[in-house]
JSON list of C-alpha atoms in Angstrom, two decimals:
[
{"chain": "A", "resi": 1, "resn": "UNK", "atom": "CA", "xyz": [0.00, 0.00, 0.00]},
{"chain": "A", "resi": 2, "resn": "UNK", "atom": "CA", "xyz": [1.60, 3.25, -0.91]},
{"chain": "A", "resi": 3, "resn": "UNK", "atom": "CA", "xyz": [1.46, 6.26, 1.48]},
{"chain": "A", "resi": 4, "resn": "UNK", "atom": "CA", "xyz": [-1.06, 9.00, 0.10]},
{"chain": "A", "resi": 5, "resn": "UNK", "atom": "CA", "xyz": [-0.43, 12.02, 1.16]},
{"chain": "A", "resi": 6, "resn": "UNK", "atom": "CA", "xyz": [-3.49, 14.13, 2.16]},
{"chain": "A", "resi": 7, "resn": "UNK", "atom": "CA", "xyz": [-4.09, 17.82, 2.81]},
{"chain": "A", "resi": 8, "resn": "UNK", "atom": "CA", "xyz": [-3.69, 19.03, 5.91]},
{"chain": "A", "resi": 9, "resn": "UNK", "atom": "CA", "xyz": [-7.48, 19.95, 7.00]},
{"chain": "A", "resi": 10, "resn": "UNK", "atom": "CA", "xyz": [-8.30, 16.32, 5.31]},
{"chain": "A", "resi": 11, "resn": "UNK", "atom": "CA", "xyz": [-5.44, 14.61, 7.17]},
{"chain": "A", "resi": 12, "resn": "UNK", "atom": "CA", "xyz": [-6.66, 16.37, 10.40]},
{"chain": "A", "resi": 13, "resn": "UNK", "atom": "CA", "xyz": [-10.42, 15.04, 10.00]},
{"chain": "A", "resi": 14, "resn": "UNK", "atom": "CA", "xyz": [-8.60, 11.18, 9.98]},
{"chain": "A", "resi": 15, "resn": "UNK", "atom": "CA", "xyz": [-7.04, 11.65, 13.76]},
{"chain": "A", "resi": 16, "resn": "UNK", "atom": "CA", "xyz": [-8.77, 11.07, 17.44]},
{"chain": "A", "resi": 17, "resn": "UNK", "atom": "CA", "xyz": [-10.91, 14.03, 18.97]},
{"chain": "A", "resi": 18, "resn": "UNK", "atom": "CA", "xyz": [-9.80, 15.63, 22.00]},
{"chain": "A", "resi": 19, "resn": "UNK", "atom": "CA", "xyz": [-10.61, 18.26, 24.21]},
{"chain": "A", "resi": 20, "resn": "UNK", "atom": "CA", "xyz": [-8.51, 20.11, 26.70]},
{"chain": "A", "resi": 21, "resn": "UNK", "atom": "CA", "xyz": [-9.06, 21.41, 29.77]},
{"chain": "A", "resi": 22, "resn": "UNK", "atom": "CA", "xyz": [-6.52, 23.34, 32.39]},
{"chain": "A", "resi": 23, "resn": "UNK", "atom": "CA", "xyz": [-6.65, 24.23, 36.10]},
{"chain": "A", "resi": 24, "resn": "UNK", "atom": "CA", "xyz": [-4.72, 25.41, 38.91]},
{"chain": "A", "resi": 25, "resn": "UNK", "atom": "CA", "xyz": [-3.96, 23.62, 42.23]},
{"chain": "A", "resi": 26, "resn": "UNK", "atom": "CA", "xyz": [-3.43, 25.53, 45.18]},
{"chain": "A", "resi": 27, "resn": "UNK", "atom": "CA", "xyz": [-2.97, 24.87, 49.02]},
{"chain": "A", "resi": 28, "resn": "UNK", "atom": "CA", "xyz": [-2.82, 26.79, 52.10]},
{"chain": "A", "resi": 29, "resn": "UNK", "atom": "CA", "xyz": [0.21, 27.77, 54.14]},
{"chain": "A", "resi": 30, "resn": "UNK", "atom": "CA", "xyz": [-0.22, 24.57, 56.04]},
{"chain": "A", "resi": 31, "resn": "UNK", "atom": "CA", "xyz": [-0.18, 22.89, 52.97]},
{"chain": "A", "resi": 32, "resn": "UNK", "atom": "CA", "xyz": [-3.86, 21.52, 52.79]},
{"chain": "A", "resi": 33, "resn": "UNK", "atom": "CA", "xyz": [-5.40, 21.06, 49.22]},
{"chain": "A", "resi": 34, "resn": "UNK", "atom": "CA", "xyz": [-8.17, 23.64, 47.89]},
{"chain": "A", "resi": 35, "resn": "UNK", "atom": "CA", "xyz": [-10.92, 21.68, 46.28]},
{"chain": "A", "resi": 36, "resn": "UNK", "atom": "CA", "xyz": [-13.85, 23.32, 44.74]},
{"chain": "A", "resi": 37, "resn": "UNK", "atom": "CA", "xyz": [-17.61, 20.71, 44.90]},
{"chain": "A", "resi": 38, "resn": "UNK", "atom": "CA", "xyz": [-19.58, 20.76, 41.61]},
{"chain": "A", "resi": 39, "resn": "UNK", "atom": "CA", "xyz": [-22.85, 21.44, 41.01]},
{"chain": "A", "resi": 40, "resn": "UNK", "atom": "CA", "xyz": [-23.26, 18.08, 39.42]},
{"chain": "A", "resi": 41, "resn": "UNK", "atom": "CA", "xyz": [-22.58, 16.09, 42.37]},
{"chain": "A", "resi": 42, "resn": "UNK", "atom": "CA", "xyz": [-21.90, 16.21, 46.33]},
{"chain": "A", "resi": 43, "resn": "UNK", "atom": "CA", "xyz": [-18.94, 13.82, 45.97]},
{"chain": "A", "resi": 44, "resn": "UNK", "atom": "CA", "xyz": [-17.41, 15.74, 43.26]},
{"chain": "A", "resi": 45, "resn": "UNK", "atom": "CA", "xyz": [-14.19, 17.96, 43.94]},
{"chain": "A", "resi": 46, "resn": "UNK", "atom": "CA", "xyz": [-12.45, 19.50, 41.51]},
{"chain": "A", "resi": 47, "resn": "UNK", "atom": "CA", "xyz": [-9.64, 22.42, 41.19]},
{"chain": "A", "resi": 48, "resn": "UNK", "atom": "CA", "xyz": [-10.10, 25.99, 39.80]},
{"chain": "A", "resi": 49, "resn": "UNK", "atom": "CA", "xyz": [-10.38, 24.93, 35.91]},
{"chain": "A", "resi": 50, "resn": "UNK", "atom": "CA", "xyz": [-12.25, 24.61, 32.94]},
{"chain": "A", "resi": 51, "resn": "UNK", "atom": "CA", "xyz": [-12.30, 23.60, 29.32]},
{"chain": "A", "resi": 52, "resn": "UNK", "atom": "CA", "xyz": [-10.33, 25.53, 26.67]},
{"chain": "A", "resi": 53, "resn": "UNK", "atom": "CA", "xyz": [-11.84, 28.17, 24.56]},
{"chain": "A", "resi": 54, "resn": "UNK", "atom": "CA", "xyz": [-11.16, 28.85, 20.92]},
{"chain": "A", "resi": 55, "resn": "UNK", "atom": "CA", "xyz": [-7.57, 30.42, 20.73]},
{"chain": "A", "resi": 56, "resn": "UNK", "atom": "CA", "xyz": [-6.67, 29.36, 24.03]},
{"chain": "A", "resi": 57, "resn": "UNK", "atom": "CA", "xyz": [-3.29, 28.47, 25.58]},
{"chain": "A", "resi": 58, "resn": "UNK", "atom": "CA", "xyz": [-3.68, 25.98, 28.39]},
{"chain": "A", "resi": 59, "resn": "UNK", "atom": "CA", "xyz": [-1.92, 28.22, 31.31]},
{"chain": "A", "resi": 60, "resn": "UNK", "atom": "CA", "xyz": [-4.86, 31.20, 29.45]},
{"chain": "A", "resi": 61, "resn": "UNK", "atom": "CA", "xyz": [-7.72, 29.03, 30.29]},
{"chain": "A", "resi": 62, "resn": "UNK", "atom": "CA", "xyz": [-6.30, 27.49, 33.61]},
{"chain": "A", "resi": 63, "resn": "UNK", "atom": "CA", "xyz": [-5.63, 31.89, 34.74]},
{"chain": "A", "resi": 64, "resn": "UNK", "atom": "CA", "xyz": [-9.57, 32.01, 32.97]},
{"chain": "A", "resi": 65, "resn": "UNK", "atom": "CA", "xyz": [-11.23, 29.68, 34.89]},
{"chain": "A", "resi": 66, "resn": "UNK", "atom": "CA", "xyz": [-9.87, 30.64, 38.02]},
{"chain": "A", "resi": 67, "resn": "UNK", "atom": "CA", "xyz": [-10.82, 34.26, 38.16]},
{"chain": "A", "resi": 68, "resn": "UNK", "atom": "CA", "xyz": [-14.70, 33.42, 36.91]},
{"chain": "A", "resi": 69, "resn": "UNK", "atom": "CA", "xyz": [-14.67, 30.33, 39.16]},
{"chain": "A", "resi": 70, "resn": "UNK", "atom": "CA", "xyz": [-12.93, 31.55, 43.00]},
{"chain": "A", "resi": 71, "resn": "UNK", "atom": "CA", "xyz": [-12.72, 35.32, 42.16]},
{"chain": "A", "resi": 72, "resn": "UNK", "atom": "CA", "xyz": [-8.99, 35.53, 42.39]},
{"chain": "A", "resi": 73, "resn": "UNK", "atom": "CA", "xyz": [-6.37, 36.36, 40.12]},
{"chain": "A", "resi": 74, "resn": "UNK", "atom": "CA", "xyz": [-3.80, 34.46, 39.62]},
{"chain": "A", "resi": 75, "resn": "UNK", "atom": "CA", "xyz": [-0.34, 36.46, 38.42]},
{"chain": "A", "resi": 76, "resn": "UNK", "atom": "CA", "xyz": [2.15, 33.98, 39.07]},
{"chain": "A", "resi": 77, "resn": "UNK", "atom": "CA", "xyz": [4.09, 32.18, 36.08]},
{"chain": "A", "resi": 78, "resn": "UNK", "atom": "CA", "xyz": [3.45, 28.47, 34.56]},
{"chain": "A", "resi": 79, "resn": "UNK", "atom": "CA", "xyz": [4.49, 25.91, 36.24]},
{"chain": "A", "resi": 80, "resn": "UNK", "atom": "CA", "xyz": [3.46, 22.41, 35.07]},
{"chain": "A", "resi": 81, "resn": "UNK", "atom": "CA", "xyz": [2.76, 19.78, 37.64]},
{"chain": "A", "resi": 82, "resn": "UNK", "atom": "CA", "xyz": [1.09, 16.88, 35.26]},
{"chain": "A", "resi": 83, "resn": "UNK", "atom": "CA", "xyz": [-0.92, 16.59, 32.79]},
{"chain": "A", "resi": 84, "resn": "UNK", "atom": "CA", "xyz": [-4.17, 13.89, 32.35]},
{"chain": "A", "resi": 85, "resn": "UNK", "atom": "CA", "xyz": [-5.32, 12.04, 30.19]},
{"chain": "A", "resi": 86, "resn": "UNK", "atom": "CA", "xyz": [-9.11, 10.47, 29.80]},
{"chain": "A", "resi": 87, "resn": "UNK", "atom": "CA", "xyz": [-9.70, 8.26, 27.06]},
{"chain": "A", "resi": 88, "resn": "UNK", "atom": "CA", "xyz": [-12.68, 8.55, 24.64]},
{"chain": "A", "resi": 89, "resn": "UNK", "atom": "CA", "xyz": [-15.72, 7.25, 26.52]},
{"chain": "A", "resi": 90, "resn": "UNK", "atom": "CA", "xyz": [-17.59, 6.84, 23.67]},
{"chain": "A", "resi": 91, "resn": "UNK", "atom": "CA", "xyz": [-20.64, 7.41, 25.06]},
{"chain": "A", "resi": 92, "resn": "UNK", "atom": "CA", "xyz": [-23.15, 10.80, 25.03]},
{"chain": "A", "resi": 93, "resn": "UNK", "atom": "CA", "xyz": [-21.40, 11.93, 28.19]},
{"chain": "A", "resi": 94, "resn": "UNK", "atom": "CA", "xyz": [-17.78, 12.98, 26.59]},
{"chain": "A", "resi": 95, "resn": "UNK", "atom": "CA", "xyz": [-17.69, 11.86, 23.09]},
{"chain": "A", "resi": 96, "resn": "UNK", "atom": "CA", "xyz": [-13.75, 12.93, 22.52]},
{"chain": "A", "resi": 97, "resn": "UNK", "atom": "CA", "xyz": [-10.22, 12.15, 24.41]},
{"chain": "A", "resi": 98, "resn": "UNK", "atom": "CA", "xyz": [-10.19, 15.00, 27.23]},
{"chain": "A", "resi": 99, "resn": "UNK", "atom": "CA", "xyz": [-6.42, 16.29, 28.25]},
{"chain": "A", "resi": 100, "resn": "UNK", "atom": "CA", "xyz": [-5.75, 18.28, 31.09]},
{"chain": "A", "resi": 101, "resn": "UNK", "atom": "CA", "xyz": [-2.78, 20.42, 32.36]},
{"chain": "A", "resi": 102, "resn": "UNK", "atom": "CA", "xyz": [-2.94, 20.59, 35.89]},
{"chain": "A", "resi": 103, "resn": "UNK", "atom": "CA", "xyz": [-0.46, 23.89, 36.91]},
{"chain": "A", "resi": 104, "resn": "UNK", "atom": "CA", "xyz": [1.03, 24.93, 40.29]},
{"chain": "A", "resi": 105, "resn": "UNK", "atom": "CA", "xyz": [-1.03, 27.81, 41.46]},
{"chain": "A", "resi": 106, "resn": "UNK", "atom": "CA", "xyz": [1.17, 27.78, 45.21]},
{"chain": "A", "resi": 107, "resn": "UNK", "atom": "CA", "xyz": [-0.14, 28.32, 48.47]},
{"chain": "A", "resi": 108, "resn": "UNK", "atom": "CA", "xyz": [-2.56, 30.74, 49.14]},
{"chain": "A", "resi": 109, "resn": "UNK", "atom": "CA", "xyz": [-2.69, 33.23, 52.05]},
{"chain": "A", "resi": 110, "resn": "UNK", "atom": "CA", "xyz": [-5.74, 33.30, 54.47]},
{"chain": "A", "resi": 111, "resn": "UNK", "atom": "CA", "xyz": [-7.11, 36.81, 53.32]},
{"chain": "A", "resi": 112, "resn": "UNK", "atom": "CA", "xyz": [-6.92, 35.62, 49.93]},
{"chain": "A", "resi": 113, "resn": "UNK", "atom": "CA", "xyz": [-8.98, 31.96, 51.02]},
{"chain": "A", "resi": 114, "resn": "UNK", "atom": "CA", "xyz": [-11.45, 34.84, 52.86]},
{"chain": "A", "resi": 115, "resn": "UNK", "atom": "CA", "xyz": [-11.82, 36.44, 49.09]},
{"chain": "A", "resi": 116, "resn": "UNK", "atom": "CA", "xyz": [-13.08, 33.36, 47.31]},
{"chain": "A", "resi": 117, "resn": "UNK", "atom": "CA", "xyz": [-16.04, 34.56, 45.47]},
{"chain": "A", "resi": 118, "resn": "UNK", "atom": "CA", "xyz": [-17.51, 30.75, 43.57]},
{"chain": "A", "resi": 119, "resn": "UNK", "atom": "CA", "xyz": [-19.82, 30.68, 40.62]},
{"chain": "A", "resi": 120, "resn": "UNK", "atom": "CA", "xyz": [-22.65, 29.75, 41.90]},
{"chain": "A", "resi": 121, "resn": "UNK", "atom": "CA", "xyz": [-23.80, 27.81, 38.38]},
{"chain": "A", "resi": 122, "resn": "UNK", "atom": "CA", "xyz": [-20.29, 25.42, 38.88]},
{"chain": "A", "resi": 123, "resn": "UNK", "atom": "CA", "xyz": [-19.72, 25.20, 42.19]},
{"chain": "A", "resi": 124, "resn": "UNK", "atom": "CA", "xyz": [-21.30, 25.08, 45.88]},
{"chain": "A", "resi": 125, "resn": "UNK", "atom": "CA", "xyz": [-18.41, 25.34, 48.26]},
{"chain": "A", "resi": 126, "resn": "UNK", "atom": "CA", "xyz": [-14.89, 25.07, 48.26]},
{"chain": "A", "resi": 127, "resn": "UNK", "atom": "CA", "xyz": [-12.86, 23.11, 51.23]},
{"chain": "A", "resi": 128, "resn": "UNK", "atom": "CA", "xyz": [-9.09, 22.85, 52.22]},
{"chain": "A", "resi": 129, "resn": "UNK", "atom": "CA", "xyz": [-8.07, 19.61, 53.87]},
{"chain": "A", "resi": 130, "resn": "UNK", "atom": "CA", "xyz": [-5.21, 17.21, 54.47]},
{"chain": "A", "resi": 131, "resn": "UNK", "atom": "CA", "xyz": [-4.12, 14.48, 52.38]},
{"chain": "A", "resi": 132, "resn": "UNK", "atom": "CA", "xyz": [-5.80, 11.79, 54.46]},
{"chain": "A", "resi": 133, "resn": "UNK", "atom": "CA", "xyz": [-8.74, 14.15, 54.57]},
{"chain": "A", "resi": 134, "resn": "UNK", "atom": "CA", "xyz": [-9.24, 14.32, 51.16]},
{"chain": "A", "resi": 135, "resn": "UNK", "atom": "CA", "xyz": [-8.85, 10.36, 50.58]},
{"chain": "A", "resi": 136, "resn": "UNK", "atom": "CA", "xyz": [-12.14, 10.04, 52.78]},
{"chain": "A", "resi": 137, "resn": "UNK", "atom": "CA", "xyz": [-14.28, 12.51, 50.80]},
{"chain": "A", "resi": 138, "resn": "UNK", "atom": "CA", "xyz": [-13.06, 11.09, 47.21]},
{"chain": "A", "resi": 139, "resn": "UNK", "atom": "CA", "xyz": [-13.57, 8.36, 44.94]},
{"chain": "A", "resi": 140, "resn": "UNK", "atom": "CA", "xyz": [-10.28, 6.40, 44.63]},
{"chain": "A", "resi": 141, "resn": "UNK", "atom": "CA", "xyz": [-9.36, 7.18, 41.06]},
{"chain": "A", "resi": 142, "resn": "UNK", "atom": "CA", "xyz": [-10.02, 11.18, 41.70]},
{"chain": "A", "resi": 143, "resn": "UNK", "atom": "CA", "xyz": [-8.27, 10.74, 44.99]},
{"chain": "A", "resi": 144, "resn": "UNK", "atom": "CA", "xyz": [-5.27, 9.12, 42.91]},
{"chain": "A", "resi": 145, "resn": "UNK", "atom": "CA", "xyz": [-4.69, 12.33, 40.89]},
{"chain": "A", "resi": 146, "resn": "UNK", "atom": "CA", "xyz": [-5.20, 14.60, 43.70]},
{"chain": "A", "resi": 147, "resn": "UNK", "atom": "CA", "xyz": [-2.13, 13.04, 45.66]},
{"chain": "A", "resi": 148, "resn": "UNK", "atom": "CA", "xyz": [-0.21, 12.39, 42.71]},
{"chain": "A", "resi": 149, "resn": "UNK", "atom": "CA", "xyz": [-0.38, 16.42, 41.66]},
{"chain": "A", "resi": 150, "resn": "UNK", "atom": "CA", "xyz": [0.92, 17.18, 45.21]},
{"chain": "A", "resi": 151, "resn": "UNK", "atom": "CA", "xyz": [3.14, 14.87, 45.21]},
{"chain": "A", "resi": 152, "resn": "UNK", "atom": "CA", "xyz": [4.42, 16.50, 41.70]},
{"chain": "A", "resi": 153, "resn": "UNK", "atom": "CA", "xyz": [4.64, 20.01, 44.00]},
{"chain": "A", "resi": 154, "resn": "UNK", "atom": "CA", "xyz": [6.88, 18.63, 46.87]},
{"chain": "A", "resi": 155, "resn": "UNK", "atom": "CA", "xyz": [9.06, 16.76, 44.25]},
{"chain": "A", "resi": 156, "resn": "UNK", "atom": "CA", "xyz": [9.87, 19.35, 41.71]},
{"chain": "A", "resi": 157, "resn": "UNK", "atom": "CA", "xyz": [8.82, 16.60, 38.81]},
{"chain": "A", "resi": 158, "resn": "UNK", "atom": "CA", "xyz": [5.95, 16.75, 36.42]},
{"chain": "A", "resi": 159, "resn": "UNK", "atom": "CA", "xyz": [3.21, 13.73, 36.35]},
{"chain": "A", "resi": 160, "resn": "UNK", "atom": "CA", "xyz": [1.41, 12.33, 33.45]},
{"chain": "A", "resi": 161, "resn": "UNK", "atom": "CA", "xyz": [-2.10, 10.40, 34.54]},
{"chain": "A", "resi": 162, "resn": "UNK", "atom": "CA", "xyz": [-4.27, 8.60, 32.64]},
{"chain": "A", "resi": 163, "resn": "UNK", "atom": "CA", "xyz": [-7.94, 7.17, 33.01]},
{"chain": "A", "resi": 164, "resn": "UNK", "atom": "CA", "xyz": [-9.29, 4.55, 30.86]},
{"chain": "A", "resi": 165, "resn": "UNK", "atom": "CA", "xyz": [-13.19, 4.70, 30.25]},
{"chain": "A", "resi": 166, "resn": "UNK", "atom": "CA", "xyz": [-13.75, 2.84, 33.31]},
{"chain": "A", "resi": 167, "resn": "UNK", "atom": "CA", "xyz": [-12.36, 4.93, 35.48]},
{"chain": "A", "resi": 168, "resn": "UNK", "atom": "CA", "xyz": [-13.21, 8.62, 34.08]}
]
């Protein structure tokens, strides 16, 4: 079979679909994770983020999401602490590959905690908590990435997750 080669918006409609999303982790100055509980669920925790928009840079939408999501602004510089990867579902729910960059957003003081202002549409409450907190109020797999992006923080090293369909 001989190698045809195709256009580049034709050769572009042949690969995967994927999304991207990008948020910011944060603790306090005693080190305790800042989790933010969706709308769509009491057991769900996430971190100041969202999906990208059109013309987007990851570390753009992760500085976005955070101001329209907690109220603050973020002025620090990119630091990468992993990056995530969920497979295609292919189901209704997420019909594309979804990759996140998860970036070091540092520790945050208690007058900024006192200024977080959530959207009310994405999120109910925010919490800080240890480690071993956190593992009791999470499903496994979302508790898994949670400790592995701190433990990307204290190390100095980048992580790269993944989630299969099961597990997403």
């Amino acid at each position: 079979m001989a190698n045809t080669w195709l256009p580049p918006a034709e050769y572009v409609e042949t690969l995967p679909r994927a999304t991207a999303y990008a948020c910011l982790y944060f603790t306090d100055t005693a080190g305790r994770a800042l989790q933010l509980r969706t709308t769509r669920g009491e057991d769900v925790w996430q971190w100041p983020g969202g999906n990208m928009d059109p013309g987007e840079t990851p570390w753009e939408t992760a500085v976005r999401e955070c101001r329209e999501e907690t109220g603050l602004v973020f002025t620090g510089e990119p630091r990468l602490l992993g990056t995530h990867f969920v497979r295609d579902r292919g189901t209704r729910h997420w019909p594309a590959n979804h990759i996140g960059f998860i970036f070091d957003g540092g520790e945050l003081t208690d007058e900024q905690i006192a200024a977080v202002v959530l959207a009310p549409e994405e999120h109910t409450s925010y919490a800080l908590r240890t480690l071993d907190q956190w593992r009791r109020e999470m499903a496994p797999g979302d508790f898994a990435r949670l400790a592995a992006i701190d433990r990307a923080r204290r190390t100095g090293g980048p992580v790269y997750l993944e989630n299969g369909p099961a597990e997403a």
